[in-house]
Short mmCIF file of C-alpha atoms in Angstrom, two decimals:
data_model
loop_
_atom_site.label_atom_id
_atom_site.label_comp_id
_atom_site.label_asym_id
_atom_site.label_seq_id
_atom_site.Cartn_x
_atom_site.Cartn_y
_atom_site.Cartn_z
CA UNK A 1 101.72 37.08 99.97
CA UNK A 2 100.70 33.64 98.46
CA UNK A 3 100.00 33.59 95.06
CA UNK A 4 97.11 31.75 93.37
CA UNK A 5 96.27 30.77 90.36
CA UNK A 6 92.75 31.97 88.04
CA UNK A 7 92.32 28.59 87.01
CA UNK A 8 91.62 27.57 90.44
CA UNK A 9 88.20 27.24 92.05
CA UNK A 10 89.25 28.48 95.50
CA UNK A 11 89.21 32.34 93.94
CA UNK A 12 85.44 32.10 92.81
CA UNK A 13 85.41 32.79 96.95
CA UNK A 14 84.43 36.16 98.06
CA UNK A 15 87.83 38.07 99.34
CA UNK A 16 90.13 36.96 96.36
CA UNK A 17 91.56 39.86 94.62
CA UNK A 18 94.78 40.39 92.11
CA UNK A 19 97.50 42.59 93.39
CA UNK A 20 100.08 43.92 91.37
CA UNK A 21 103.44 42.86 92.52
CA UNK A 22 105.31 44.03 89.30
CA UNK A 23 105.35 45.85 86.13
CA UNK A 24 107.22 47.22 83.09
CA UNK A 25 107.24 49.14 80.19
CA UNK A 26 110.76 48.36 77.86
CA UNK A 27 112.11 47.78 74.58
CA UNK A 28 114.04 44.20 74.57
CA UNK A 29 116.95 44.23 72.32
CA UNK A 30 117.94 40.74 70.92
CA UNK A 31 117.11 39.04 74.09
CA UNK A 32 117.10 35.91 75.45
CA UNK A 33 115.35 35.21 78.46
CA UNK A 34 116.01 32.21 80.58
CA UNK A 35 113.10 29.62 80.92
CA UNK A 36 111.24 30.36 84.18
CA UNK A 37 108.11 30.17 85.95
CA UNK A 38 106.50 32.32 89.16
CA UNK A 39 103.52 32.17 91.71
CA UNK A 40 102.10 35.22 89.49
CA UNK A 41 100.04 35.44 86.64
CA UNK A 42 101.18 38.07 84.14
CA UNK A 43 99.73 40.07 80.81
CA UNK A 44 102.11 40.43 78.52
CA UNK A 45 101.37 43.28 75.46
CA UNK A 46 103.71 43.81 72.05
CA UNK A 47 103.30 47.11 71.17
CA UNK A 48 105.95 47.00 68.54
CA UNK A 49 108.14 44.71 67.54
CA UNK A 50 107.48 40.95 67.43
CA UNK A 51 109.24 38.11 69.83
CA UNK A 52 108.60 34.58 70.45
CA UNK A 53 107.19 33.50 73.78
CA UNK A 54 108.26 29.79 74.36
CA UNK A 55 105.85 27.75 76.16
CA UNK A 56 106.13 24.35 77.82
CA UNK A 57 104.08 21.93 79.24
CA UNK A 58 105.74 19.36 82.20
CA UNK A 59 104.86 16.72 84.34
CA UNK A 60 105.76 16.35 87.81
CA UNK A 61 107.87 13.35 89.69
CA UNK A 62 107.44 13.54 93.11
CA UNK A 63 109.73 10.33 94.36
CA UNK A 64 112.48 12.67 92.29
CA UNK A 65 111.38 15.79 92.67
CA UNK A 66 111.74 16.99 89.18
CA UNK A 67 109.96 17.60 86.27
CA UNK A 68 110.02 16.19 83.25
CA UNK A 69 109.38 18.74 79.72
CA UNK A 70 106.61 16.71 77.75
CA UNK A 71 105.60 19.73 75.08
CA UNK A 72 107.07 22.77 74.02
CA UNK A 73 105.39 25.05 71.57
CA UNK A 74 106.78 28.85 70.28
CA UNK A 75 103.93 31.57 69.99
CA UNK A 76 104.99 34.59 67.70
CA UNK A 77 103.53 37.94 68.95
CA UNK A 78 103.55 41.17 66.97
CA UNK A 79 101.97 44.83 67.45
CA UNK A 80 98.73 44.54 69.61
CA UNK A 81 98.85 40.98 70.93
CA UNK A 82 98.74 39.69 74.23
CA UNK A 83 99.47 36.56 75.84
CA UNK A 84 97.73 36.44 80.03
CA UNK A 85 99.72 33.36 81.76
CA UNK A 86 98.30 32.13 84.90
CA UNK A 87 100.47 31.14 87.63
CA UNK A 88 103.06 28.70 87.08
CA UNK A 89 103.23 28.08 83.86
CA UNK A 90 106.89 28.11 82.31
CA UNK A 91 107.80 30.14 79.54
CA UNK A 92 110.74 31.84 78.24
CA UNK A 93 110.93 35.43 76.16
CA UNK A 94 112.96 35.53 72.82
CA UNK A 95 113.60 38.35 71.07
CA UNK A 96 115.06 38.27 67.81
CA UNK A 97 115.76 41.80 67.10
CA UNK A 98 113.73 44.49 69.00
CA UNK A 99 110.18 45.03 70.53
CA UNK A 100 108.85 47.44 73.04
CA UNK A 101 106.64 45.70 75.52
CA UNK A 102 104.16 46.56 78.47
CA UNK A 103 104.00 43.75 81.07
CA UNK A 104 101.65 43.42 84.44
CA UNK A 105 102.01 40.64 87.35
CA UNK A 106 99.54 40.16 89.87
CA UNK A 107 99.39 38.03 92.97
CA UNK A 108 96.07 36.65 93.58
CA UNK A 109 95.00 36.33 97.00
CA UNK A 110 92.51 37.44 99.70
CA UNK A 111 92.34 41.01 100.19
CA UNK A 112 90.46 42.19 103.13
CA UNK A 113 90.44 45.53 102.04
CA UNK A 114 89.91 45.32 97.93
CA UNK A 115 86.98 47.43 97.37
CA UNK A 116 85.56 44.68 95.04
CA UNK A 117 86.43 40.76 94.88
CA UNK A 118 86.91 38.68 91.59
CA UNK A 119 83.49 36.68 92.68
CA UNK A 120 81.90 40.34 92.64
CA UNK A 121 83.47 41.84 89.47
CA UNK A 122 82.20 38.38 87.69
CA UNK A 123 78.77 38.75 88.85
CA UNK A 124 78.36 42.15 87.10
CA UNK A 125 80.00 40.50 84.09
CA UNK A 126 79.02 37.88 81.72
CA UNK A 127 82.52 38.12 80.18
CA UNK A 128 84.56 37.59 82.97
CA UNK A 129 82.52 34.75 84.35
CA UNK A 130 83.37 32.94 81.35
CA UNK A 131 87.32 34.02 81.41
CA UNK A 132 87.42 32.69 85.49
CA UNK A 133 85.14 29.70 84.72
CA UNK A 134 87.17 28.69 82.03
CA UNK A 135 89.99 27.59 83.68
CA UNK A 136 92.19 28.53 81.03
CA UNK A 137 96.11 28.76 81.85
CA UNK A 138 97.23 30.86 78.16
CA UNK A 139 95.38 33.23 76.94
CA UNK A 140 96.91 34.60 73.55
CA UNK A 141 94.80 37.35 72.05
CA UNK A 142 94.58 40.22 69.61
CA UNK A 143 93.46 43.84 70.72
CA UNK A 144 91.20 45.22 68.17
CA UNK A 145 90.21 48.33 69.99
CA UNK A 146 93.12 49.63 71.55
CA UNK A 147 91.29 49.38 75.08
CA UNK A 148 93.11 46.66 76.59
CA UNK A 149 96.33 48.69 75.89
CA UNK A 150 95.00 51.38 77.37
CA UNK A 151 94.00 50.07 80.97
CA UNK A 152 97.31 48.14 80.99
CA UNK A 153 98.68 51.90 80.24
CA UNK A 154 96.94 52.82 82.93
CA UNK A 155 97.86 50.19 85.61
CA UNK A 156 101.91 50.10 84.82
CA UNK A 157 101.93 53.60 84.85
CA UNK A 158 100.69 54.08 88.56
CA UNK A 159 102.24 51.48 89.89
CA UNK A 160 105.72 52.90 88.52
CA UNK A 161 104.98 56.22 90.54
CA UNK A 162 107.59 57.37 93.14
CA UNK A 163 105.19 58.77 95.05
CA UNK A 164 103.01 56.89 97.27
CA UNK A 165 100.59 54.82 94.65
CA UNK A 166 96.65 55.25 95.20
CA UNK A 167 95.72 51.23 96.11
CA UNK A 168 92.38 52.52 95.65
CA UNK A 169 92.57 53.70 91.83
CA UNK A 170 95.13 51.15 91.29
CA UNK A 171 92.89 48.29 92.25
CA UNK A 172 89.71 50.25 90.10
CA UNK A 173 92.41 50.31 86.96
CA UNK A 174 93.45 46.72 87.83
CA UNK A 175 89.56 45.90 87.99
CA UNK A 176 89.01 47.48 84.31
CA UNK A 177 92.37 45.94 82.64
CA UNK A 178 90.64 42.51 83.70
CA UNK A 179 87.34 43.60 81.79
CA UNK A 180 89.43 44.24 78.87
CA UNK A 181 91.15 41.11 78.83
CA UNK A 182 88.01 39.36 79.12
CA UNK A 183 86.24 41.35 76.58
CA UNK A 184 89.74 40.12 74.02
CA UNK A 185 88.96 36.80 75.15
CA UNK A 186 85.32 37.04 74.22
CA UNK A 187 85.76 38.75 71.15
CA UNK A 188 88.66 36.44 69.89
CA UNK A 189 86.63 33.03 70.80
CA UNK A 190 85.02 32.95 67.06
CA UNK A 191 88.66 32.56 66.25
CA UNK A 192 88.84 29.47 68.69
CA UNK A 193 89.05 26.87 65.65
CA UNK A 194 91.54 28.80 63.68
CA UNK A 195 93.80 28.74 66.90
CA UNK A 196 92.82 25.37 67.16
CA UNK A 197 93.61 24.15 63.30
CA UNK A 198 96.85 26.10 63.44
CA UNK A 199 98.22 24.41 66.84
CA UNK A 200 97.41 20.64 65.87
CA UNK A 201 98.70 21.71 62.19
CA UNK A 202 102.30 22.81 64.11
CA UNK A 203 102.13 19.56 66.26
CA UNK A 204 101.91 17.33 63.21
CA UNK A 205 104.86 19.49 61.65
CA UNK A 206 107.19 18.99 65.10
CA UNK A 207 106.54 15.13 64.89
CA UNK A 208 107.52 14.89 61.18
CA UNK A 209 109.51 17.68 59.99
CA UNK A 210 112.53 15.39 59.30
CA UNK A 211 110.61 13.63 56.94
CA UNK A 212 109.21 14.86 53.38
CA UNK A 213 106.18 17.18 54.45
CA UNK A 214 103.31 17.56 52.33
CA UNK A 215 100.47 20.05 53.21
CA UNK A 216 98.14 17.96 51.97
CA UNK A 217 99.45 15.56 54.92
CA UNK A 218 98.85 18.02 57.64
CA UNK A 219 95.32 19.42 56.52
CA UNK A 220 94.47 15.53 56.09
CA UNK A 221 95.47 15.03 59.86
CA UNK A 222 93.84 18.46 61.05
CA UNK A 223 90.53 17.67 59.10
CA UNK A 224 90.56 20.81 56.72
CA UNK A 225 91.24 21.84 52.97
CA UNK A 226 95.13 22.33 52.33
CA UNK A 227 94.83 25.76 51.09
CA UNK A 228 92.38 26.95 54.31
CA UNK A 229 94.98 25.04 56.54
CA UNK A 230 97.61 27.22 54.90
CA UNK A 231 95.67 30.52 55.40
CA UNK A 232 94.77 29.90 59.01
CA UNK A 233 98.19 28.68 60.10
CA UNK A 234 100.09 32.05 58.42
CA UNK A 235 97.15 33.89 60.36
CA UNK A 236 97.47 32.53 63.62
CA UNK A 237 101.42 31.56 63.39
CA UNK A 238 102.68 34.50 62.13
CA UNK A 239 104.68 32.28 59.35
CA UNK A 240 104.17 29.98 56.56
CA UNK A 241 103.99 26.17 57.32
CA UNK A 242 107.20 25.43 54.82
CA UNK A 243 108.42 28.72 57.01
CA UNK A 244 107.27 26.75 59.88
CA UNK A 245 109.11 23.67 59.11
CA UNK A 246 111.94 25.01 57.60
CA UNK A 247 112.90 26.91 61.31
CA UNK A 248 112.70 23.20 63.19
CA UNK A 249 114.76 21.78 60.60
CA UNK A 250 117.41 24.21 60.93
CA UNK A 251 117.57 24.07 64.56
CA UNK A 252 117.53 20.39 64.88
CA UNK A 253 120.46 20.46 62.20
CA UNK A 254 122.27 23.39 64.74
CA UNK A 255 122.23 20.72 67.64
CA UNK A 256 123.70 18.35 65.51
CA UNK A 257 126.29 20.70 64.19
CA UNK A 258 127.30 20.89 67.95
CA UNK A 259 126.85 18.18 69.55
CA UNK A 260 128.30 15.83 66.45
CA UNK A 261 131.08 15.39 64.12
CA UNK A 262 129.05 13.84 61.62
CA UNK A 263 129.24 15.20 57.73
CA UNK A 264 127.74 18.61 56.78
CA UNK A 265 125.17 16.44 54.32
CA UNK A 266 124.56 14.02 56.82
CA UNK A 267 123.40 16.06 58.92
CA UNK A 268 120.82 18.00 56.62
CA UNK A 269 119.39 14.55 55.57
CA UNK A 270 118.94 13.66 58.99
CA UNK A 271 117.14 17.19 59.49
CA UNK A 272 114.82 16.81 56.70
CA UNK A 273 116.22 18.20 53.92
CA UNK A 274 116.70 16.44 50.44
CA UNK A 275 119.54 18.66 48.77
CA UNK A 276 123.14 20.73 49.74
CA UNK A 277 121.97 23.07 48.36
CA UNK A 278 118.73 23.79 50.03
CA UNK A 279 120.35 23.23 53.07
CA UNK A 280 122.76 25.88 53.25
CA UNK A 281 120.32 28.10 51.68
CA UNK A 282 117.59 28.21 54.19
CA UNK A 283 120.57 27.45 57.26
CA UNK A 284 121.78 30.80 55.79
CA UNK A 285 119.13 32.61 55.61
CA UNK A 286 118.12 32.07 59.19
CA UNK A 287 121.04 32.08 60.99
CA UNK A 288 122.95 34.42 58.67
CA UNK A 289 125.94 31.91 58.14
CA UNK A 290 126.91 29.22 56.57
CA UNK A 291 126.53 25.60 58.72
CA UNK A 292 130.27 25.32 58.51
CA UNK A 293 130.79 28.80 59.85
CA UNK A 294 128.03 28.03 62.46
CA UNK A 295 130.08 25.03 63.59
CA UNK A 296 133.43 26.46 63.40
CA UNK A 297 132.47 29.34 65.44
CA UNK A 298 130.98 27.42 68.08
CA UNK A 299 133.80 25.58 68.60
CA UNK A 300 135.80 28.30 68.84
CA UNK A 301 133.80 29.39 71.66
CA UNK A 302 133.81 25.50 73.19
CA UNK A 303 135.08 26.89 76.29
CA UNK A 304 131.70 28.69 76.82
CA UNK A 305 128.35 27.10 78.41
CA UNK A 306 125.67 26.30 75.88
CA UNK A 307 122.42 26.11 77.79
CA UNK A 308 119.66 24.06 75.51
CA UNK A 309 116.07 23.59 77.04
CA UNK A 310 114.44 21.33 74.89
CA UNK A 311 117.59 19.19 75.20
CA UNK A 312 117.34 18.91 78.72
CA UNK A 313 114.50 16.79 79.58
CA UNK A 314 115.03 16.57 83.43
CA UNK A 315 115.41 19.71 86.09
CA UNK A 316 115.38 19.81 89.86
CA UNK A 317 112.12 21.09 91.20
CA UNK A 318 112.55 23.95 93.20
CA UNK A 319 109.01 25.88 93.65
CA UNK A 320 109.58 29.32 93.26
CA UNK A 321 113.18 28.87 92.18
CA UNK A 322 113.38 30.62 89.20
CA UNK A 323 110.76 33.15 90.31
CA UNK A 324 111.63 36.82 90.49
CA UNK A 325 114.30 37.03 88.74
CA UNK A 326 114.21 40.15 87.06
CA UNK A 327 116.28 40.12 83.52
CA UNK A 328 118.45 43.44 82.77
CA UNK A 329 116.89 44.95 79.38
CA UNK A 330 117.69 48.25 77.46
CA UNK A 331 115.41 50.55 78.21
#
C-alpha cells in the first residue's frame, strides 16, 4: 500500500484514511537505533524513561542521487511526551539507559472501505482541521490528561491480537487516537513561543559552542531576557543551556579524540573549553571516563566500525531503503 504523507494536500480528498501497518509496546535498554526514515508516519509515547530522538533535516541532489544532511537537532523526551513524525522524515532513537515506550505507524492512503475519511473526521473537528491544515512534519507534545495514552493503549493493543483484529473498532480507535493528538497539539500551541525561543536558543549554541558562551549572547540573539531564556530552554530542552553546551563540546572533543592525534589540551581548546581541568571534569562526567581512557579504548577496538552521522554529510538515496527495518529490543 502507498504511503502518504499528512502534510500533503492530496489527503484533504475524500477516501484517505490511516492504516496501521505496525506497532509496539517495549522497554529499550541502552539503545542505539540506526538513522532511518519510512513511507509511514508514526506516534511515538515515553511512558517512562527518557531518550533522545535525533532529528535531521536534508536536501535532495537529484543529478547524484543523494542527500545531503543540512540540520540536525536532538529532542529529549521523558514520561508523557510524544513526538507524531509524518512520513519521511529521518530520525534516529537513542537511549541512554532505559525507557518503556508505546509506538503506532500508519500508512495513509485511500481506503474504500474506512467507515470515515480524514476529510470527514476534520469536518466534525475544529482541532484536527488545524493539525491536517497545518502541514506540520514534527509534532512534539506533552499529554496532560492521560487521554492520548490511552487511545494509543487502545490501538497497539488490538492490533497486537492473535486473533483476527476487528478493522472496524481498530479504525474507530485509530479515528479517536488522532482526536487526541490533535487535541495535544491544540492544547500545547500557547506553548508555541517557548518551543520556539528554546530551538533558535539551541541553534545559536550549535554554531558557537566552541567559543566562550554567554547567556546574555543567546537571549540577545533570541530576543528575550537571559534569565526567561534560561527557564524556557530547561522547560522545553529537558537540560540547562551550560548543560546544553557542555554535551556538544564533549562530543565534538570525542571525534577529535578519534579521528586525531592531536594533544589532550589541544583538543579541549579547540572544543570550547578554557581549562584541563574543566575538561576532564565535564568529559568525565558524561562519558564516565577520562578523555585518555576514552581514546585508548577506542583504539583498542580500531579494528571495529565506528558509524558517525553527523560526520557523514553525503548518503546514497535509496527511497524506502532503510524502511522497515525493525530493531531487536528487550522486551
Amino acid at each position: 500500500m502507498t504511503g502518504h504523507a499528512l502534510s500533503e494536500a492530496l489527503i484533504r480528498e475524500d477516501g484517505y484514511w490511516p492504516r496501521v501497518e505496525a506497532c509496539y509496546s517495549r522497554t529499550w535498554d541502552h539503545y542505539d537505533m540506526p538513522p532511518h526514515y519510512h513511507d509511514r508516519v508514526e506516534v511515538m509515547y515515553v511512558m517512562k524513561g527518557w531518550c533522545n530522538i535525533h532529528l535531521f533535516e536534508y536536501v535532495m541532489d537529484a543529478s547524484a542521487q543523494s542527500m545531503r544532511v543540512v540540520r540536525h537537532w536532538t529532542e529529549r523526551m521523558g514520561p508523557g511526551e510524544f513526538m507524531f513524525l509524518d512520513q519521511g522524515v529521518p530520525h534516529r532513537l537513542e537511549v541512554p539507559e532505559t525507557n518503556y515506550m508505546l509506538n503506532a505507524e500508519f500508512v495513509i492512503a485511500r481506503v474504500p472501505d474506512a467507515p470515515t475519511s480524514l476529510m470527514r473526521l476534520a469536518a466534525r473537528s475544529l482541532s484536527l482541521a488545524a493539525l491536517l491544515n497545518g502541514s506540520m512534519r514534527i509534532i512534539r507534545g506533552k499529554d496532560e490528561s492521560g487521554q492520548l495514552l490511552h487511545a494509543l493503549d487502545q490501538v497497539v493493543r488490538e492490533f497486537s491480537k492473535a486473533s483476527i483484529k476487528d478493522q472496524t473498532l481498530l479504525d474507530i480507535l485509530v479515528a479517536e487516537l488522532l482526536l487526541r493528538l490533535a487535541g495535544c497539539m491544540r492544547n500545547s500551541s500557547v506553548k508555541e513561543n517557548v518551543l520556539s525561543y528554546a530551538r533558535r536558543a539551541a541553534d545559536y549554541i550549535e554554531q558557537h559552542f566552541s567559543e566562550e558562551f554567554h547567556v546574555a549572547d543567546a537571549a540577545r540573539e533570541v530576543g528575550v531576557a537571559p534569565a526567561y531564556l534560561q527557564r524556557v530552554f530547561k522547560q522545553a530542552m529537558g537540560l540547562t543551556m551550560v548543560e546544553y553546551t557542555n554535551r556538544l563540546r564533549v562530543e565534538q572533543s570525542k571525534r577529535l579524540l578519534i579521528h586525531t592525534n592531536e594533544a589532550i589540551m589541544d583538543i579541549a581548546v579547540a572544543s570550547g573549553f578554557n581549562s584541563r581541568q574543566h575538561f576532564f571534569r565535564v568529559f568525565n562526567a558524561l562519558e564516565g571516563v577520562s578523555p585518555q581512557q576514552f581514546r585508548q579504548r577506542f583504539k583498542a577496538r580500531s579494528t571495529q566500525q565506528l558509524y558517525i552521522f553527523e560526520d557523514a554529510m553525503d548518503y546514497r538515496y535509496d527511497a524506502g531503503a532503510m524502511a522497515d527495518k525493525s530493531p531487536r529490543a528487550k522486551t
